[in-house]
CSV table of C-alpha atoms and ligand atoms in Angstrom, one decimal:
chain,number,residue,atom,x,y,z
O,896,MET,CA,28.0,34.2,-5.1
O,897,THR,CA,29.9,30.9,-5.6
O,898,ARG,CA,28.1,28.0,-3.9
O,899,GLU,CA,30.2,26.0,-1.5
O,900,PRO,CA,31.4,23.0,-3.6
O,901,ASP,CA,29.3,19.9,-3.1
O,902,ARG,CA,30.1,18.0,0.1
O,903,VAL,CA,30.7,14.6,-1.2
O,904,VAL,CA,31.0,11.3,0.8
O,905,VAL,CA,32.2,8.0,-0.6
O,906,LEU,CA,31.9,4.7,1.2
O,907,SER,CA,34.9,2.6,0.2
O,908,GLY,CA,36.7,-0.7,0.8
O,909,GLY,CA,39.3,-2.6,-1.2
O,910,VAL,CA,41.2,-1.6,-4.3
O,911,GLY,CA,38.2,-0.7,-6.5
O,912,GLY,CA,36.8,1.6,-3.8
O,913,ALA,CA,40.2,3.3,-3.4
O,914,ARG,CA,40.5,3.9,-7.2
O,915,PHE,CA,36.9,5.4,-7.3
O,916,ALA,CA,37.7,7.6,-4.3
O,917,ALA,CA,40.9,8.8,-6.1
O,918,GLY,CA,38.8,9.5,-9.2
O,919,MET,CA,36.3,11.5,-7.1
O,920,ALA,CA,39.3,13.5,-5.7
O,921,MET,CA,40.0,14.6,-9.3
O,922,VAL,CA,36.3,15.8,-9.7
O,923,VAL,CA,35.6,17.7,-6.5
O,924,PRO,CA,38.0,19.8,-4.3
O,925,PRO,CA,39.8,17.5,-1.8
O,926,ARG,CA,38.4,19.5,1.1
O,927,ALA,CA,34.9,18.8,-0.1
O,928,LEU,CA,35.5,15.0,-0.1
O,929,THR,CA,35.2,12.6,2.8
O,930,VAL,CA,35.9,8.9,2.3
O,931,ILE,CA,34.4,6.5,4.9
O,932,VAL,CA,36.5,3.3,4.9
O,933,ASN,CA,35.9,-0.3,6.0
O,934,VAL,CA,37.9,-1.6,8.9
O,935,GLY,CA,36.7,-5.2,8.8
O,936,ASP,CA,39.8,-6.3,7.0
O,937,ASP,CA,42.1,-5.0,9.8
O,938,PHE,CA,44.3,-7.4,11.7
O,939,GLU,CA,47.5,-7.6,13.8
O,940,PRO,CA,50.3,-9.5,12.2
O,941,PHE,CA,53.5,-9.4,14.3
O,942,GLY,CA,51.6,-7.3,16.9
O,943,LEU,CA,51.2,-4.4,14.3
O,944,ARG,CA,47.9,-2.9,13.5
O,945,VAL,CA,47.4,-3.3,9.7
O,946,CYS,CA,44.5,-1.4,8.2
O,947,PRO,CA,44.4,-2.6,4.5
O,948,ASP,CA,41.4,-0.6,3.3
O,949,LEU,CA,42.5,2.6,5.0
O,950,ASP,CA,46.0,2.2,3.7
O,951,THR,CA,44.9,1.4,0.2
O,952,VAL,CA,42.7,4.6,0.1
O,953,CYS,CA,45.5,6.7,1.6
O,954,TYR,CA,48.2,5.3,-0.7
O,955,THR,CA,46.0,5.6,-3.8
O,956,LEU,CA,45.0,9.2,-3.0
O,957,ALA,CA,48.7,10.0,-2.4
O,958,GLY,CA,49.7,8.3,-5.7
O,959,LEU,CA,51.9,5.9,-3.7
O,960,GLU,CA,50.1,2.7,-4.3
O,961,ASN,CA,51.5,-0.3,-6.2
O,962,PRO,CA,49.8,0.1,-9.6
O,963,GLU,CA,49.8,-3.7,-10.3
O,964,THR,CA,48.2,-4.9,-7.1
O,965,GLY,CA,46.4,-1.8,-6.0
O,966,TRP,CA,47.5,-2.5,-2.4
O,967,GLY,CA,50.8,-1.8,-0.6
O,968,ARG,CA,53.4,0.7,-1.9
O,969,ARG,CA,55.0,1.2,-5.3
O,970,ASP,CA,58.9,1.1,-5.3
O,971,GLU,CA,58.7,-1.3,-2.4
O,972,THR,CA,61.6,-3.4,-0.9
O,973,TRP,CA,61.1,-6.7,1.0
O,974,HIS,CA,64.1,-7.1,3.2
O,975,ALA,CA,62.2,-7.4,6.5
O,976,LEU,CA,60.0,-10.1,4.9
O,977,GLU,CA,63.1,-11.9,3.7
O,978,THR,CA,64.5,-11.9,7.2
O,979,ILE,CA,61.2,-13.3,8.5
O,980,GLU,CA,61.3,-16.0,5.9
O,981,THR,CA,64.9,-17.0,6.8
O,982,LEU,CA,63.9,-17.2,10.4
O,983,GLY,CA,61.0,-19.4,9.5
O,984,GLY,CA,58.2,-16.9,10.3
O,985,PRO,CA,54.9,-16.4,8.4
O,986,THR,CA,55.2,-14.6,5.1
O,987,TRP,CA,51.8,-15.3,3.5
O,988,PHE,CA,50.7,-11.7,4.1
O,989,ARG,CA,53.3,-9.6,2.2
O,990,LEU,CA,54.4,-6.6,4.2
O,991,GLY,CA,56.9,-4.4,2.3
O,992,ASP,CA,59.6,-2.3,4.2
O,993,ARG,CA,58.0,1.1,3.4
O,994,ASP,CA,54.6,-0.3,4.3
O,995,LEU,CA,55.9,-1.7,7.6
O,996,GLY,CA,57.1,1.8,8.5
O,997,LEU,CA,53.5,3.0,8.4
O,998,HIS,CA,52.3,0.1,10.4
O,999,LEU,CA,55.0,0.6,13.1
O,1000,GLU,CA,54.1,4.3,13.4
O,1001,ARG,CA,50.4,3.8,13.4
O,1002,THR,CA,50.8,1.1,16.1
O,1003,ARG,CA,53.0,3.4,18.2
O,1004,ARG,CA,50.4,6.2,18.1
O,1005,LEU,CA,47.5,3.8,18.8
O,1006,ARG,CA,49.4,2.4,21.8
O,1007,GLU,CA,49.8,6.1,23.0
O,1008,GLY,CA,46.0,6.1,23.2
O,1009,GLN,CA,45.2,8.0,20.0
O,1010,SER,CA,42.0,7.0,18.1
O,1011,LEU,CA,42.3,5.3,14.7
O,1012,SER,CA,40.5,8.2,13.1
O,1013,ARG,CA,42.9,10.7,14.6
O,1014,VAL,CA,45.9,8.6,13.6
O,1015,THR,CA,44.5,8.0,10.1
O,1016,LEU,CA,43.9,11.7,9.5
O,1017,ASP,CA,47.5,12.6,10.6
O,1018,LEU,CA,49.1,9.9,8.6
O,1019,CYS,CA,47.2,10.8,5.5
O,1020,ARG,CA,48.1,14.5,6.0
O,1021,ALA,CA,51.7,13.5,6.4
O,1022,LEU,CA,51.5,11.7,3.0
O,1023,GLY,CA,50.1,14.8,1.4
O,1024,VAL,CA,46.5,13.7,1.3
O,1025,ASP,CA,44.0,16.5,1.9
O,1026,VAL,CA,40.9,14.4,1.4
O,1027,HIS,CA,39.2,13.5,4.7
O,1028,VAL,CA,39.8,9.8,5.2
O,1029,LEU,CA,37.8,8.3,8.0
O,1030,PRO,CA,37.6,4.8,9.4
O,1031,ALA,CA,33.9,3.8,9.7
O,1032,THR,CA,34.5,3.2,13.4
O,1033,ASP,CA,37.3,3.5,15.9
O,1034,ASP,CA,36.0,0.4,17.7
O,1035,PRO,CA,37.2,-3.1,16.8
O,1036,VAL,CA,35.1,-4.6,14.0
O,1037,ARG,CA,36.4,-7.7,12.2
O,1038,THR,CA,35.0,-9.6,9.3
O,1039,TRP,CA,34.9,-13.4,9.8
O,1040,VAL,CA,34.0,-15.7,6.9
O,1041,HIS,CA,32.1,-19.0,7.6
O,1042,THR,CA,33.5,-21.4,5.0
O,1043,ASP,CA,33.4,-25.1,4.2
O,1044,GLN,CA,36.8,-25.1,6.0
O,1045,GLY,CA,35.3,-23.6,9.1
O,1046,TRP,CA,35.3,-19.9,10.3
O,1047,LEU,CA,38.3,-17.9,9.0
O,1048,PRO,CA,39.3,-14.4,9.9
O,1049,PHE,CA,39.2,-12.1,6.8
O,1050,GLN,CA,42.8,-12.1,5.8
O,1051,GLU,CA,43.2,-15.8,6.2
O,1052,TYR,CA,40.2,-16.3,3.9
O,1053,PHE,CA,41.2,-13.6,1.4
O,1054,VAL,CA,45.0,-13.9,1.2
O,1055,ARG,CA,46.1,-17.1,2.8
O,1056,HIS,CA,43.4,-19.2,1.1
O,1057,ARG,CA,43.1,-16.8,-1.9
O,1058,TRP,CA,39.3,-16.6,-1.3
O,1059,GLN,CA,38.9,-20.1,-2.7
O,1060,PRO,CA,37.0,-21.7,0.3
O,1061,ARG,CA,33.2,-21.8,-0.3
O,1062,VAL,CA,31.5,-19.1,1.7
O,1063,LEU,CA,28.5,-20.2,3.8
O,1064,GLY,CA,28.1,-17.0,5.7
O,1065,LEU,CA,29.7,-13.8,7.0
O,1066,THR,CA,29.8,-11.9,10.3
O,1067,TYR,CA,31.2,-8.6,11.2
O,1068,ARG,CA,32.4,-9.2,14.8
O,1069,GLY,CA,31.9,-6.2,17.0
O,1070,ALA,CA,29.8,-4.2,14.6
O,1071,ALA,CA,26.7,-4.3,16.7
O,1072,GLU,CA,28.6,-2.7,19.6
O,1073,ALA,CA,30.6,-0.3,17.5
O,1074,ARG,CA,30.0,3.4,17.3
O,1075,PRO,CA,30.6,5.4,14.1
O,1076,ALA,CA,33.9,7.2,14.2
O,1077,ALA,CA,33.6,11.0,15.1
O,1078,GLY,CA,32.5,12.8,12.0
O,1079,VAL,CA,31.0,9.8,10.1
O,1080,LEU,CA,27.3,10.5,10.9
O,1081,GLU,CA,27.8,14.2,10.5
O,1082,ALA,CA,29.4,13.7,7.1
O,1083,LEU,CA,26.6,11.5,5.9
O,1084,ARG,CA,23.9,13.8,7.2
O,1085,GLU,CA,25.5,17.0,5.8
O,1086,ALA,CA,26.5,15.5,2.5
O,1087,ASP,CA,25.1,16.9,-0.7
O,1088,LEU,CA,26.0,13.7,-2.5
O,1089,VAL,CA,26.8,10.2,-1.2
O,1090,PHE,CA,28.4,7.4,-3.2
O,1091,LEU,CA,28.8,3.6,-2.6
O,1092,ALA,CA,32.1,2.9,-4.4
O,1093,PRO,CA,32.4,-0.2,-6.7
O,1094,SER,CA,33.6,-2.2,-3.7
O,1095,ASN,CA,32.8,-5.7,-2.7
O,1096,PRO,CA,29.3,-5.3,-1.2
O,1097,TRP,CA,29.6,-8.3,1.2
O,1098,LEU,CA,33.2,-7.8,2.3
O,1099,SER,CA,33.7,-4.0,2.1
O,1100,LEU,CA,30.4,-2.1,2.2
O,1101,ASP,CA,28.3,-4.3,4.5
O,1102,PRO,CA,30.8,-4.0,7.4
O,1103,ILE,CA,30.4,-0.2,7.2
O,1104,LEU,CA,26.6,-0.4,6.9
O,1105,ALA,CA,26.4,-2.8,9.8
O,1106,ILE,CA,27.6,-0.2,12.3
O,1107,PRO,CA,24.6,1.2,14.1
O,1108,GLY,CA,23.4,4.6,12.8
O,1109,VAL,CA,25.2,4.4,9.5
O,1110,ARG,CA,22.4,2.9,7.4
O,1111,ASP,CA,19.8,5.2,9.2
O,1112,ALA,CA,21.9,8.3,8.3
O,1113,LEU,CA,22.1,7.1,4.7
O,1114,ARG,CA,18.4,6.4,4.1
O,1115,PRO,CA,17.2,10.0,3.8
O,1116,GLN,CA,20.3,10.8,1.7
O,1117,ARG,CA,19.9,7.9,-0.6
O,1118,ALA,CA,23.3,7.2,-2.3
O,1119,VAL,CA,24.4,6.6,-5.8
O,1120,ALA,CA,26.3,3.3,-6.2
O,1121,VAL,CA,28.7,2.2,-8.9
O,1122,SER,CA,28.2,-1.5,-9.7
O,1123,PRO,CA,31.2,-3.6,-9.0
O,1124,PHE,CA,29.7,-6.2,-11.3
O,1125,ILE,CA,30.1,-6.1,-15.1
O,1126,GLY,CA,28.4,-8.9,-17.1
O,1127,GLY,CA,27.9,-11.0,-14.1
O,1128,GLN,CA,31.6,-10.9,-13.1
O,1129,ALA,CA,33.4,-8.8,-10.5
O,1130,VAL,CA,36.0,-6.5,-11.9
O,1131,LYS,CA,38.4,-7.8,-9.2
O,1132,GLY,CA,38.2,-10.2,-6.3
O,1133,PRO,CA,35.5,-12.6,-5.0
O,1134,ALA,CA,32.3,-10.5,-5.1
O,1135,ALA,CA,30.6,-12.6,-7.8
O,1136,LYS,CA,31.9,-15.9,-6.3
O,1137,ILE,CA,30.5,-15.0,-2.9
O,1138,ALA,CA,27.2,-13.8,-4.4
O,1139,HIS,CA,26.7,-17.2,-6.0
O,1140,GLU,CA,27.7,-19.0,-2.8
O,1141,LEU,CA,25.2,-16.9,-0.8
O,1142,GLY,CA,22.4,-17.2,-3.3
O,1143,LEU,CA,22.6,-13.6,-4.3
O,1144,LEU,CA,22.7,-12.1,-7.8
O,1145,ALA,CA,26.1,-10.9,-9.0
O,1146,SER,CA,24.5,-8.2,-11.2
O,1147,PRO,CA,23.4,-4.6,-11.1
O,1148,LEU,CA,19.8,-5.8,-10.6
O,1149,GLY,CA,20.9,-7.9,-7.6
O,1150,LEU,CA,22.7,-4.9,-6.2
O,1151,ALA,CA,19.8,-2.6,-6.7
O,1152,ARG,CA,17.5,-5.1,-4.8
O,1153,TYR,CA,20.1,-5.6,-2.1
O,1154,TYR,CA,20.6,-1.9,-1.4
O,1155,GLN,CA,17.2,-0.7,-2.4
O,1156,ASP,CA,16.5,1.1,0.8
O,1157,ILE,CA,19.6,3.3,0.6
O,1158,LEU,CA,20.0,3.9,-3.2
O,1159,ARG,CA,18.5,6.5,-5.4
O,1160,GLY,CA,20.8,5.7,-8.4
O,1161,LEU,CA,23.1,3.0,-9.8
O,1162,VAL,CA,25.8,3.5,-12.4
O,1163,ILE,CA,26.1,0.3,-14.5
O,1164,ASP,CA,28.3,-0.8,-17.4
O,1165,GLN,CA,27.0,-0.6,-20.9
O,1166,VAL,CA,27.4,-4.4,-21.0
O,1167,ASP,CA,24.5,-4.6,-18.6
O,1168,ALA,CA,22.4,-1.9,-20.3
O,1169,ALA,CA,19.5,-4.3,-21.0
O,1170,LEU,CA,18.9,-4.6,-17.2
O,1171,ALA,CA,18.2,-0.8,-16.8
O,1172,PRO,CA,14.4,-0.8,-17.4
O,1173,ARG,CA,13.9,-3.8,-15.1
O,1174,ILE,CA,16.1,-2.2,-12.3
O,1175,THR,CA,14.1,1.0,-12.3
O,1176,HIS,CA,10.7,-0.7,-12.7
O,1177,GLU,CA,11.4,-3.3,-9.9
O,1178,THR,CA,13.3,-1.2,-7.4
O,1179,GLY,CA,12.7,2.5,-8.3
O,1180,VAL,CA,16.5,3.0,-8.4
O,1181,ARG,CA,17.5,5.2,-11.4
O,1182,VAL,CA,20.2,3.9,-13.7
O,1183,TYR,CA,23.1,5.6,-15.5
O,1184,ILE,CA,24.8,3.6,-18.2
O,1185,THR,CA,28.5,4.1,-19.0
O,1186,ASP,CA,31.8,2.4,-19.4
O,1187,THR,CA,32.6,1.6,-15.8
O,1188,TRP,CA,36.1,0.2,-16.3
O,1189,MET,CA,38.5,2.4,-14.4
O,1190,ARG,CA,41.6,2.1,-16.5
O,1191,GLY,CA,44.3,4.3,-15.0
O,1192,PRO,CA,43.9,7.8,-13.5
O,1193,GLU,CA,41.9,9.1,-16.4
O,1194,GLY,CA,39.5,6.1,-16.2
O,1195,ARG,CA,39.0,6.7,-12.5
O,1196,ALA,CA,38.3,10.4,-13.1
O,1197,ARG,CA,35.9,9.6,-16.0
O,1198,VAL,CA,33.8,7.1,-13.9
O,1199,ALA,CA,33.8,9.4,-10.9
O,1200,GLN,CA,32.8,12.4,-13.1
O,1201,SER,CA,29.9,10.3,-14.6
O,1202,ALA,CA,28.7,9.2,-11.2
O,1203,TRP,CA,29.0,12.8,-9.9
O,1204,MET,CA,27.0,14.4,-12.8
O,1205,PHE,CA,24.4,11.6,-12.5
O,1206,ALA,CA,24.0,12.1,-8.7
O,1207,ARG,CA,23.7,15.9,-9.1
O,1208,ALA,CA,21.0,15.5,-11.7
O,1209,LEU,CA,19.1,13.1,-9.4
O,1210,ALA,CA,19.5,15.5,-6.5
O,1211,ARG,CA,18.0,18.3,-8.6
O,1212,ALA,CA,15.1,16.2,-9.9
L,970,FO1,N1,46.4,-8.9,-0.6
L,970,FO1,C1,46.9,-10.1,-1.1
L,970,FO1,O1,46.2,-10.7,-1.9
L,970,FO1,N2,48.1,-10.6,-0.8
L,970,FO1,C2,48.9,-9.9,0.1
L,970,FO1,O2,50.0,-10.4,0.4
L,970,FO1,C3,48.5,-8.7,0.6
L,970,FO1,C4,49.3,-7.9,1.5
L,970,FO1,C5,48.8,-6.6,1.9
L,970,FO1,C6,49.6,-5.8,2.7
L,970,FO1,C7,49.1,-4.6,3.1
L,970,FO1,C8,47.8,-4.1,2.7
L,970,FO1,O3,47.4,-2.9,3.1
L,970,FO1,C9,47.0,-4.9,1.9
L,970,FO1,C10,47.5,-6.2,1.5
L,970,FO1,N3,46.7,-7.0,0.7
L,970,FO1,C11,47.2,-8.2,0.2
L,970,FO1,C12,45.3,-6.6,0.3
L,970,FO1,C13,44.4,-6.9,1.5
L,970,FO1,O4,44.2,-8.3,1.6
L,970,FO1,C14,43.0,-6.2,1.4
L,970,FO1,O5,42.3,-6.5,2.5
L,970,FO1,C15,42.3,-6.5,0.1
L,970,FO1,O6,42.7,-5.6,-0.8
L,970,FO1,C16,40.8,-6.4,0.2
L,970,FO1,O7,40.4,-5.2,0.8
């Protein structure tokens, strides 16, 4: 009797999270994979609902993503943005023509009263994605960054100011009142394996975990995380910079401490191998050491496969 393939759930945000999710989609059957995605980066330029982390996951799973940036579409054109520039409008957040088509259609469906999770599922299916892509919540949750230049909404901090302002604090506005999207808690409770993707913990994972019920559903499961830090640096983006600014450790040891209550395992890079005994001794979190650089599709599949094998071994232990 063939056992139902492992039901796998990945919590994801940002480009690294999308690449890991795409790697996992090469390891398990798409129908066995659910990706729960951060919505704290969402915002409404030109009155359109833009959901960067949902779109980055969907485009990457569909093979449509811009391979250089990781966000937006490959083979993109920029005529709409050129017009906006000529007219003197804001162009600091670069919206390509094909990407705009998705924002227009998503906004139309949301205005018709459809939920973000329903719209996301339909748009992903339309782009040929069979993996179950779910926003963490259908309610409004927005990451705001307290910086030495005042409070900034996420995209102003991340894109307009290129994440250079010094971070003094973070808040996920609306998270306390938000409800997990339909299917999120069920997916977490019924999962055989749960992974925290190598996303920015403070900007991508915490806004998901801040939604009431999510962390409680994760605790009995205990996830396996892939460290976004290698040798004290983030692979991409401000995760290490923010860690230093908030007095946290930008290392696998720091991550294991930070997520100790929801982790059973942590995949770390061989550069950080010396930390492994201390991580397990101090936090009880088991460690798997490998090359965690995801270079291209085969790199993503290799890291995902390693994490999957490690998580299955821990689940059997
Ligand atoms: N990131 C940038 O650094 N510059 C941009 O102009 C930009 C545009 C953009 C458009 C659509 C989209 O889905 C994502 C976009 N991103 C851009 C990435 C975005 O800031 C994400 O929130 C980050 O990837 C972090 O998750």
